[in-house]
């Protein structure tokens, strides 16, 4: 398995962080240095707290460095579905918090790393439907796009209709695209002087005041466990509340043509692709089609899902480009799902807060939830209404 995002020179040139060596006492400890854990580290450092953060692998060794790189505002559920399921206030609160997260990230990363190009929700994959069933699904998805657009407009969130070479759907101008591994490495670089951060340090056990790793013991009154996928493995008491799934992707050689102006997702977000400025396609999806196998803590790509993603990539590439360009990398990573699609932010032991369960869309929701976890751990602030606690 190799990850297409890691080809970037910023990631390839990351010098790494030293593993923990021996026991450490700090005010706070963060487990997991993906985008969520790094946001928790930042929030703790901003409050003058002495913080140590550890990751079992490299920074963003998990989903945070292996995802589609979509920075899409809002919860995992589309806004109209979230309003129906959770009520308007929690759904809108989370939507607005992710919009604020996007704005803050743009300031930190700059336009070279974070491309503010919007996103397209497409009704069905590009190209003509290949069956009656696909045609019917496209009609239904177009109706769902209209319902989403109504909800967004009602709450003054920017949305436009999309009709173009890719098909029909919605354009959401606030959204953005990023190389997620670059994002994480850049954030870690900024934080390294403000907190003790250690890679290659696996946490074995977490309890109140004590984090046992394979490199030493950490003692801290506040502990944030910011592990999205495999949260139920590290904290077995969360089994039944959060469940690990595998999501898969591939990346191709550059296409001759600029096909995707921005991140594009279809089939209700199950399939997704972005084309990088150098022409390469980064494509993922298909989890719903092989759900029984993809409820797994294993993070290796599989043949059946990769074949589906290749078909998605060919549709995204379009007929004009001929055959799908060579696949250069294939990979997978673990994410956490909750029963009601709300992120989990919950105290599991005195001063120990677990945060995760972003239901496949944690690039913005994760940092927002991680900050709520810090407020819960330090101040006892109740988790927001959009979280499962
Ligand atoms: C293929 C794929 C595509 C996706 N596409 C998108 C997308 O386009 N947009 C979007 O918003 N979301 C997307 N997601 C979901 C998103 O990637 C995750 O929700 C998000 O990255 C979660 O970030 P995190 O920092 O909370 O957790 P993670 O990224 O999972 O980070 C957790 C970190 O904890 C570390 N860790 C785990 N166990 C231990 C341990 N025992 N000890 C120490 N460290 C440990 C891991 O090494 C990892 O670095 C996608 C996910 C995948 C897999």
PDB file of C-alpha atoms in Angstrom, residues 104-359:
ATOM      1  CA  UNK A 104      -9.389  29.818   9.993  1.00  0.00           C
ATOM      2  CA  UNK A 105      -7.665  27.092   8.001  1.00  0.00           C
ATOM      3  CA  UNK A 106      -7.452  29.319   4.922  1.00  0.00           C
ATOM      4  CA  UNK A 107      -5.594  31.917   6.980  1.00  0.00           C
ATOM      5  CA  UNK A 108      -3.169  29.326   8.344  1.00  0.00           C
ATOM      6  CA  UNK A 109      -2.475  27.326   5.190  1.00  0.00           C
ATOM      7  CA  UNK A 110      -2.745  29.976   2.476  1.00  0.00           C
ATOM      8  CA  UNK A 111      -4.031  29.503  -1.086  1.00  0.00           C
ATOM      9  CA  UNK A 112      -1.107  27.379  -2.281  1.00  0.00           C
ATOM     10  CA  UNK A 113      -2.068  24.569   0.111  1.00  0.00           C
ATOM     11  CA  UNK A 114      -5.793  25.126   0.509  1.00  0.00           C
ATOM     12  CA  UNK A 115      -7.537  25.765  -2.797  1.00  0.00           C
ATOM     13  CA  UNK A 116     -10.786  27.657  -2.218  1.00  0.00           C
ATOM     14  CA  UNK A 117     -12.519  26.273  -5.281  1.00  0.00           C
ATOM     15  CA  UNK A 118     -15.876  25.170  -3.848  1.00  0.00           C
ATOM     16  CA  UNK A 119     -17.306  21.674  -4.305  1.00  0.00           C
ATOM     17  CA  UNK A 120     -19.838  20.006  -6.560  1.00  0.00           C
ATOM     18  CA  UNK A 121     -22.474  17.605  -5.302  1.00  0.00           C
ATOM     19  CA  UNK A 122     -23.373  15.701  -8.428  1.00  0.00           C
ATOM     20  CA  UNK A 123     -26.585  13.746  -8.960  1.00  0.00           C
ATOM     21  CA  UNK A 124     -25.063  10.476 -10.143  1.00  0.00           C
ATOM     22  CA  UNK A 125     -21.672   9.831 -11.678  1.00  0.00           C
ATOM     23  CA  UNK A 126     -20.618  11.758 -14.808  1.00  0.00           C
ATOM     24  CA  UNK A 127     -21.706  10.314 -18.158  1.00  0.00           C
ATOM     25  CA  UNK A 128     -24.892   8.605 -19.273  1.00  0.00           C
ATOM     26  CA  UNK A 129     -26.491   6.160 -16.814  1.00  0.00           C
ATOM     27  CA  UNK A 130     -25.540   2.576 -17.590  1.00  0.00           C
ATOM     28  CA  UNK A 131     -28.823   1.038 -16.390  1.00  0.00           C
ATOM     29  CA  UNK A 132     -32.438   1.916 -15.632  1.00  0.00           C
ATOM     30  CA  UNK A 133     -31.654   1.618 -11.939  1.00  0.00           C
ATOM     31  CA  UNK A 134     -28.836   4.155 -12.237  1.00  0.00           C
ATOM     32  CA  UNK A 135     -31.093   6.516 -14.193  1.00  0.00           C
ATOM     33  CA  UNK A 136     -33.770   6.277 -11.480  1.00  0.00           C
ATOM     34  CA  UNK A 137     -31.202   6.881  -8.729  1.00  0.00           C
ATOM     35  CA  UNK A 138     -30.006   9.974 -10.576  1.00  0.00           C
ATOM     36  CA  UNK A 139     -33.526  11.418 -10.722  1.00  0.00           C
ATOM     37  CA  UNK A 140     -33.984  10.757  -6.998  1.00  0.00           C
ATOM     38  CA  UNK A 141     -30.613  12.300  -6.173  1.00  0.00           C
ATOM     39  CA  UNK A 142     -31.428  15.399  -8.188  1.00  0.00           C
ATOM     40  CA  UNK A 143     -34.595  15.822  -6.114  1.00  0.00           C
ATOM     41  CA  UNK A 144     -32.508  15.428  -2.963  1.00  0.00           C
ATOM     42  CA  UNK A 145     -30.096  18.104  -4.235  1.00  0.00           C
ATOM     43  CA  UNK A 146     -33.083  20.445  -4.588  1.00  0.00           C
ATOM     44  CA  UNK A 147     -34.151  19.732  -0.998  1.00  0.00           C
ATOM     45  CA  UNK A 148     -30.609  20.419   0.205  1.00  0.00           C
ATOM     46  CA  UNK A 149     -30.435  23.663  -1.769  1.00  0.00           C
ATOM     47  CA  UNK A 150     -33.723  24.816  -0.195  1.00  0.00           C
ATOM     48  CA  UNK A 151     -32.365  24.170   3.307  1.00  0.00           C
ATOM     49  CA  UNK A 152     -29.083  25.949   2.585  1.00  0.00           C
ATOM     50  CA  UNK A 153     -30.815  28.991   1.086  1.00  0.00           C
ATOM     51  CA  UNK A 154     -33.298  29.176   3.941  1.00  0.00           C
ATOM     52  CA  UNK A 155     -30.359  29.523   6.313  1.00  0.00           C
ATOM     53  CA  UNK A 156     -28.324  31.924   4.146  1.00  0.00           C
ATOM     54  CA  UNK A 157     -25.639  29.402   3.244  1.00  0.00           C
ATOM     55  CA  UNK A 158     -24.214  29.867  -0.243  1.00  0.00           C
ATOM     56  CA  UNK A 159     -25.306  27.342  -2.884  1.00  0.00           C
ATOM     57  CA  UNK A 160     -25.768  27.433  -6.650  1.00  0.00           C
ATOM     58  CA  UNK A 161     -27.223  25.026  -9.172  1.00  0.00           C
ATOM     59  CA  UNK A 162     -24.637  23.156 -11.207  1.00  0.00           C
ATOM     60  CA  UNK A 163     -25.225  22.023 -14.797  1.00  0.00           C
ATOM     61  CA  UNK A 164     -22.123  21.395 -16.864  1.00  0.00           C
ATOM     62  CA  UNK A 165     -19.888  18.801 -18.469  1.00  0.00           C
ATOM     63  CA  UNK A 166     -20.012  16.578 -15.377  1.00  0.00           C
ATOM     64  CA  UNK A 167     -23.795  16.453 -15.142  1.00  0.00           C
ATOM     65  CA  UNK A 168     -26.247  18.174 -12.817  1.00  0.00           C
ATOM     66  CA  UNK A 169     -26.267  18.973  -9.142  1.00  0.00           C
ATOM     67  CA  UNK A 170     -25.161  21.730  -6.776  1.00  0.00           C
ATOM     68  CA  UNK A 171     -22.116  23.958  -6.465  1.00  0.00           C
ATOM     69  CA  UNK A 172     -21.124  24.956  -2.915  1.00  0.00           C
ATOM     70  CA  UNK A 173     -18.742  27.894  -3.224  1.00  0.00           C
ATOM     71  CA  UNK A 174     -17.534  27.948   0.393  1.00  0.00           C
ATOM     72  CA  UNK A 175     -15.859  24.528   0.224  1.00  0.00           C
ATOM     73  CA  UNK A 176     -12.220  23.841  -0.539  1.00  0.00           C
ATOM     74  CA  UNK A 177      -9.637  21.213  -1.500  1.00  0.00           C
ATOM     75  CA  UNK A 178      -6.363  20.287   0.121  1.00  0.00           C
ATOM     76  CA  UNK A 179      -3.678  17.637   0.184  1.00  0.00           C
ATOM     77  CA  UNK A 180      -4.651  16.375   3.651  1.00  0.00           C
ATOM     78  CA  UNK A 181      -1.178  15.090   4.494  1.00  0.00           C
ATOM     79  CA  UNK A 182       0.352  18.481   3.681  1.00  0.00           C
ATOM     80  CA  UNK A 183      -2.274  20.144   5.834  1.00  0.00           C
ATOM     81  CA  UNK A 184      -1.380  17.967   8.824  1.00  0.00           C
ATOM     82  CA  UNK A 185       2.377  18.272   8.388  1.00  0.00           C
ATOM     83  CA  UNK A 186       2.092  22.068   8.110  1.00  0.00           C
ATOM     84  CA  UNK A 187      -0.010  22.225  11.289  1.00  0.00           C
ATOM     85  CA  UNK A 188       2.409  19.949  13.154  1.00  0.00           C
ATOM     86  CA  UNK A 189       5.337  22.093  12.035  1.00  0.00           C
ATOM     87  CA  UNK A 190       3.646  25.181  13.461  1.00  0.00           C
ATOM     88  CA  UNK A 191       2.870  23.452  16.742  1.00  0.00           C
ATOM     89  CA  UNK A 192       6.164  21.672  17.314  1.00  0.00           C
ATOM     90  CA  UNK A 193       7.665  24.648  19.195  1.00  0.00           C
ATOM     91  CA  UNK A 194       4.589  25.029  21.416  1.00  0.00           C
ATOM     92  CA  UNK A 195       4.010  21.456  22.558  1.00  0.00           C
ATOM     93  CA  UNK A 196       5.948  18.205  22.986  1.00  0.00           C
ATOM     94  CA  UNK A 197       4.984  16.074  20.004  1.00  0.00           C
ATOM     95  CA  UNK A 198       6.157  12.500  19.456  1.00  0.00           C
ATOM     96  CA  UNK A 199       5.706  10.168  16.494  1.00  0.00           C
ATOM     97  CA  UNK A 200       6.211   6.374  16.482  1.00  0.00           C
ATOM     98  CA  UNK A 201       4.747   6.180  19.992  1.00  0.00           C
ATOM     99  CA  UNK A 202       1.836   3.776  20.343  1.00  0.00           C
ATOM    100  CA  UNK A 203      -0.616   4.172  23.198  1.00  0.00           C
ATOM    101  CA  UNK A 204      -1.453   0.842  24.787  1.00  0.00           C
ATOM    102  CA  UNK A 205      -3.829   1.865  27.510  1.00  0.00           C
ATOM    103  CA  UNK A 206      -5.606   5.022  28.714  1.00  0.00           C
ATOM    104  CA  UNK A 207      -7.070   5.688  32.139  1.00  0.00           C
ATOM    105  CA  UNK A 208      -7.602   8.700  34.424  1.00  0.00           C
ATOM    106  CA  UNK A 209      -4.322  10.591  34.708  1.00  0.00           C
ATOM    107  CA  UNK A 210      -2.284   7.866  32.995  1.00  0.00           C
ATOM    108  CA  UNK A 211      -1.446   7.021  29.375  1.00  0.00           C
ATOM    109  CA  UNK A 212       0.707   3.952  28.903  1.00  0.00           C
ATOM    110  CA  UNK A 213       2.689   3.823  25.628  1.00  0.00           C
ATOM    111  CA  UNK A 214       5.257   1.467  24.139  1.00  0.00           C
ATOM    112  CA  UNK A 215       7.917   4.132  24.843  1.00  0.00           C
ATOM    113  CA  UNK A 216       7.064   5.260  28.358  1.00  0.00           C
ATOM    114  CA  UNK A 217       4.262   6.405  30.635  1.00  0.00           C
ATOM    115  CA  UNK A 218       2.564   9.812  30.343  1.00  0.00           C
ATOM    116  CA  UNK A 219       0.920  11.358  33.383  1.00  0.00           C
ATOM    117  CA  UNK A 220      -1.568  14.183  32.792  1.00  0.00           C
ATOM    118  CA  UNK A 221      -4.783  15.345  34.426  1.00  0.00           C
ATOM    119  CA  UNK A 222      -6.435  15.966  31.071  1.00  0.00           C
ATOM    120  CA  UNK A 223      -6.274  13.392  28.282  1.00  0.00           C
ATOM    121  CA  UNK A 224      -7.877  13.828  24.845  1.00  0.00           C
ATOM    122  CA  UNK A 225      -8.106  10.660  22.779  1.00  0.00           C
ATOM    123  CA  UNK A 226      -8.437  12.004  19.214  1.00  0.00           C
ATOM    124  CA  UNK A 227      -8.462   8.717  17.339  1.00  0.00           C
ATOM    125  CA  UNK A 228     -11.368   8.513  14.910  1.00  0.00           C
ATOM    126  CA  UNK A 229     -10.996   5.087  13.343  1.00  0.00           C
ATOM    127  CA  UNK A 230     -10.189   2.288  15.829  1.00  0.00           C
ATOM    128  CA  UNK A 231     -11.473   4.397  18.739  1.00  0.00           C
ATOM    129  CA  UNK A 232     -13.434   1.325  19.800  1.00  0.00           C
ATOM    130  CA  UNK A 233     -10.225  -0.695  19.706  1.00  0.00           C
ATOM    131  CA  UNK A 234      -8.234   1.656  21.954  1.00  0.00           C
ATOM    132  CA  UNK A 235     -11.211   2.325  24.247  1.00  0.00           C
ATOM    133  CA  UNK A 236     -13.266  -0.897  24.305  1.00  0.00           C
ATOM    134  CA  UNK A 237     -15.823   0.758  26.616  1.00  0.00           C
ATOM    135  CA  UNK A 238     -17.013   2.687  23.510  1.00  0.00           C
ATOM    136  CA  UNK A 239     -17.939  -0.458  21.578  1.00  0.00           C
ATOM    137  CA  UNK A 240     -21.548  -0.199  20.466  1.00  0.00           C
ATOM    138  CA  UNK A 241     -21.331   3.611  20.371  1.00  0.00           C
ATOM    139  CA  UNK A 242     -18.676   4.013  17.693  1.00  0.00           C
ATOM    140  CA  UNK A 243     -17.776   1.509  15.001  1.00  0.00           C
ATOM    141  CA  UNK A 244     -14.726   1.349  12.768  1.00  0.00           C
ATOM    142  CA  UNK A 245     -15.047   1.202   8.991  1.00  0.00           C
ATOM    143  CA  UNK A 246     -12.516   1.127   6.172  1.00  0.00           C
ATOM    144  CA  UNK A 247     -12.561   3.719   3.377  1.00  0.00           C
ATOM    145  CA  UNK A 248     -10.451   3.274   0.268  1.00  0.00           C
ATOM    146  CA  UNK A 249      -8.889   5.445  -2.429  1.00  0.00           C
ATOM    147  CA  UNK A 250      -6.546   5.420  -5.388  1.00  0.00           C
ATOM    148  CA  UNK A 251      -4.626   8.065  -7.328  1.00  0.00           C
ATOM    149  CA  UNK A 252      -3.727   8.080 -11.008  1.00  0.00           C
ATOM    150  CA  UNK A 253      -1.113   9.510 -13.323  1.00  0.00           C
ATOM    151  CA  UNK A 254      -2.038  12.987 -14.612  1.00  0.00           C
ATOM    152  CA  UNK A 255      -4.971  13.304 -17.015  1.00  0.00           C
ATOM    153  CA  UNK A 256      -4.270  15.273 -20.179  1.00  0.00           C
ATOM    154  CA  UNK A 257      -7.392  17.349 -19.544  1.00  0.00           C
ATOM    155  CA  UNK A 258      -8.535  19.449 -16.575  1.00  0.00           C
ATOM    156  CA  UNK A 259     -11.809  17.612 -15.848  1.00  0.00           C
ATOM    157  CA  UNK A 260     -12.731  18.421 -12.250  1.00  0.00           C
ATOM    158  CA  UNK A 261     -12.672  22.116 -11.330  1.00  0.00           C
ATOM    159  CA  UNK A 262     -13.124  21.288  -7.646  1.00  0.00           C
ATOM    160  CA  UNK A 263     -13.869  18.315  -5.370  1.00  0.00           C
ATOM    161  CA  UNK A 264     -16.797  16.354  -6.807  1.00  0.00           C
ATOM    162  CA  UNK A 265     -18.937  13.825  -4.957  1.00  0.00           C
ATOM    163  CA  UNK A 266     -21.913  11.828  -6.065  1.00  0.00           C
ATOM    164  CA  UNK A 267     -24.174   8.960  -4.985  1.00  0.00           C
ATOM    165  CA  UNK A 268     -24.909  10.906  -1.766  1.00  0.00           C
ATOM    166  CA  UNK A 269     -21.192  11.326  -1.130  1.00  0.00           C
ATOM    167  CA  UNK A 270     -20.305   7.635  -1.329  1.00  0.00           C
ATOM    168  CA  UNK A 271     -18.099   8.279  -4.381  1.00  0.00           C
ATOM    169  CA  UNK A 272     -15.753  11.246  -4.573  1.00  0.00           C
ATOM    170  CA  UNK A 273     -12.834  12.627  -6.547  1.00  0.00           C
ATOM    171  CA  UNK A 274     -10.581  15.616  -6.782  1.00  0.00           C
ATOM    172  CA  UNK A 275      -8.152  16.465  -9.559  1.00  0.00           C
ATOM    173  CA  UNK A 276      -4.926  18.076  -8.447  1.00  0.00           C
ATOM    174  CA  UNK A 277      -3.440  21.051 -10.308  1.00  0.00           C
ATOM    175  CA  UNK A 278      -0.894  18.655 -11.882  1.00  0.00           C
ATOM    176  CA  UNK A 279      -3.738  16.649 -13.433  1.00  0.00           C
ATOM    177  CA  UNK A 280      -3.683  13.594 -11.153  1.00  0.00           C
ATOM    178  CA  UNK A 281      -7.015  12.188 -10.009  1.00  0.00           C
ATOM    179  CA  UNK A 282      -7.573  11.184  -6.375  1.00  0.00           C
ATOM    180  CA  UNK A 283     -10.669   9.019  -6.199  1.00  0.00           C
ATOM    181  CA  UNK A 284     -12.465   7.093  -3.477  1.00  0.00           C
ATOM    182  CA  UNK A 285     -15.750   5.452  -2.701  1.00  0.00           C
ATOM    183  CA  UNK A 286     -17.810   2.312  -2.883  1.00  0.00           C
ATOM    184  CA  UNK A 287     -17.980   1.591   0.846  1.00  0.00           C
ATOM    185  CA  UNK A 288     -21.770   1.279   0.763  1.00  0.00           C
ATOM    186  CA  UNK A 289     -21.610  -1.341  -1.993  1.00  0.00           C
ATOM    187  CA  UNK A 290     -19.410  -3.672   0.058  1.00  0.00           C
ATOM    188  CA  UNK A 291     -20.527  -2.602   3.520  1.00  0.00           C
ATOM    189  CA  UNK A 292     -20.357  -6.044   5.097  1.00  0.00           C
ATOM    190  CA  UNK A 293     -16.622  -6.277   4.375  1.00  0.00           C
ATOM    191  CA  UNK A 294     -15.846  -2.618   5.008  1.00  0.00           C
ATOM    192  CA  UNK A 295     -16.957  -2.685   8.660  1.00  0.00           C
ATOM    193  CA  UNK A 296     -13.398  -3.584   9.493  1.00  0.00           C
ATOM    194  CA  UNK A 297     -10.480  -2.261  11.527  1.00  0.00           C
ATOM    195  CA  UNK A 298      -8.161  -3.569   8.813  1.00  0.00           C
ATOM    196  CA  UNK A 299      -6.735  -0.699   6.744  1.00  0.00           C
ATOM    197  CA  UNK A 300      -5.495  -2.494   3.607  1.00  0.00           C
ATOM    198  CA  UNK A 301      -7.147  -1.887   0.210  1.00  0.00           C
ATOM    199  CA  UNK A 302      -9.203  -4.719  -1.305  1.00  0.00           C
ATOM    200  CA  UNK A 303      -9.711  -5.837  -4.902  1.00  0.00           C
ATOM    201  CA  UNK A 304     -13.491  -5.490  -5.068  1.00  0.00           C
ATOM    202  CA  UNK A 305     -13.603  -1.918  -3.744  1.00  0.00           C
ATOM    203  CA  UNK A 306     -10.583  -0.852  -5.794  1.00  0.00           C
ATOM    204  CA  UNK A 307     -12.270  -2.154  -8.963  1.00  0.00           C
ATOM    205  CA  UNK A 308     -15.336  -0.045  -8.178  1.00  0.00           C
ATOM    206  CA  UNK A 309     -13.153   3.014  -7.547  1.00  0.00           C
ATOM    207  CA  UNK A 310     -11.419   2.444 -10.888  1.00  0.00           C
ATOM    208  CA  UNK A 311     -14.845   2.545 -12.558  1.00  0.00           C
ATOM    209  CA  UNK A 312     -15.643   5.771 -10.700  1.00  0.00           C
ATOM    210  CA  UNK A 313     -12.295   7.208 -11.771  1.00  0.00           C
ATOM    211  CA  UNK A 314     -13.013   6.367 -15.411  1.00  0.00           C
ATOM    212  CA  UNK A 315     -16.384   8.132 -15.183  1.00  0.00           C
ATOM    213  CA  UNK A 316     -14.777  11.136 -13.502  1.00  0.00           C
ATOM    214  CA  UNK A 317     -12.046  11.195 -16.171  1.00  0.00           C
ATOM    215  CA  UNK A 318     -14.675  11.189 -18.930  1.00  0.00           C
ATOM    216  CA  UNK A 319     -14.781   9.541 -22.283  1.00  0.00           C
ATOM    217  CA  UNK A 320     -12.786  12.319 -23.963  1.00  0.00           C
ATOM    218  CA  UNK A 321      -9.664  11.212 -22.132  1.00  0.00           C
ATOM    219  CA  UNK A 322      -9.945   7.602 -23.315  1.00  0.00           C
ATOM    220  CA  UNK A 323      -8.898   4.853 -20.940  1.00  0.00           C
ATOM    221  CA  UNK A 324      -8.306   5.479 -17.248  1.00  0.00           C
ATOM    222  CA  UNK A 325      -4.747   6.703 -16.741  1.00  0.00           C
ATOM    223  CA  UNK A 326      -2.415   4.396 -14.870  1.00  0.00           C
ATOM    224  CA  UNK A 327      -3.212   3.902 -11.205  1.00  0.00           C
ATOM    225  CA  UNK A 328      -0.137   4.948  -9.217  1.00  0.00           C
ATOM    226  CA  UNK A 329      -1.214   4.416  -5.609  1.00  0.00           C
ATOM    227  CA  UNK A 330      -3.908   2.532  -3.732  1.00  0.00           C
ATOM    228  CA  UNK A 331      -4.621   2.875  -0.040  1.00  0.00           C
ATOM    229  CA  UNK A 332      -7.176   2.638   2.755  1.00  0.00           C
ATOM    230  CA  UNK A 333      -7.640   3.987   6.272  1.00  0.00           C
ATOM    231  CA  UNK A 334      -9.972   3.599   9.234  1.00  0.00           C
ATOM    232  CA  UNK A 335     -12.760   5.970  10.261  1.00  0.00           C
ATOM    233  CA  UNK A 336     -15.348   5.881  13.041  1.00  0.00           C
ATOM    234  CA  UNK A 337     -19.125   5.861  12.611  1.00  0.00           C
ATOM    235  CA  UNK A 338     -21.751   6.617  15.265  1.00  0.00           C
ATOM    236  CA  UNK A 339     -25.345   5.412  15.414  1.00  0.00           C
ATOM    237  CA  UNK A 340     -26.962   8.811  14.774  1.00  0.00           C
ATOM    238  CA  UNK A 341     -24.154  10.339  12.626  1.00  0.00           C
ATOM    239  CA  UNK A 342     -23.320  12.864  15.339  1.00  0.00           C
ATOM    240  CA  UNK A 343     -19.657  13.151  16.317  1.00  0.00           C
ATOM    241  CA  UNK A 344     -18.778  11.564  19.631  1.00  0.00           C
ATOM    242  CA  UNK A 345     -17.365  13.830  22.357  1.00  0.00           C
ATOM    243  CA  UNK A 346     -17.565  12.106  25.697  1.00  0.00           C
ATOM    244  CA  UNK A 347     -15.796  11.777  29.051  1.00  0.00           C
ATOM    245  CA  UNK A 348     -14.787   8.136  29.447  1.00  0.00           C
ATOM    246  CA  UNK A 349     -12.897   8.486  32.728  1.00  0.00           C
ATOM    247  CA  UNK A 350     -11.967  11.355  35.063  1.00  0.00           C
ATOM    248  CA  UNK A 351     -10.353  13.956  32.798  1.00  0.00           C
ATOM    249  CA  UNK A 352     -10.230  11.551  29.817  1.00  0.00           C
ATOM    250  CA  UNK A 353     -12.281  12.707  26.823  1.00  0.00           C
ATOM    251  CA  UNK A 354     -12.738  10.630  23.690  1.00  0.00           C
ATOM    252  CA  UNK A 355     -13.528  12.415  20.454  1.00  0.00           C
ATOM    253  CA  UNK A 356     -14.179  10.820  17.044  1.00  0.00           C
ATOM    254  CA  UNK A 357     -16.913   9.104  15.079  1.00  0.00           C
ATOM    255  CA  UNK A 358     -17.083  11.653  12.276  1.00  0.00           C
ATOM    256  CA  UNK A 359     -18.908   9.286   9.951  1.00  0.00           C
TER     257      UNK A 359
END
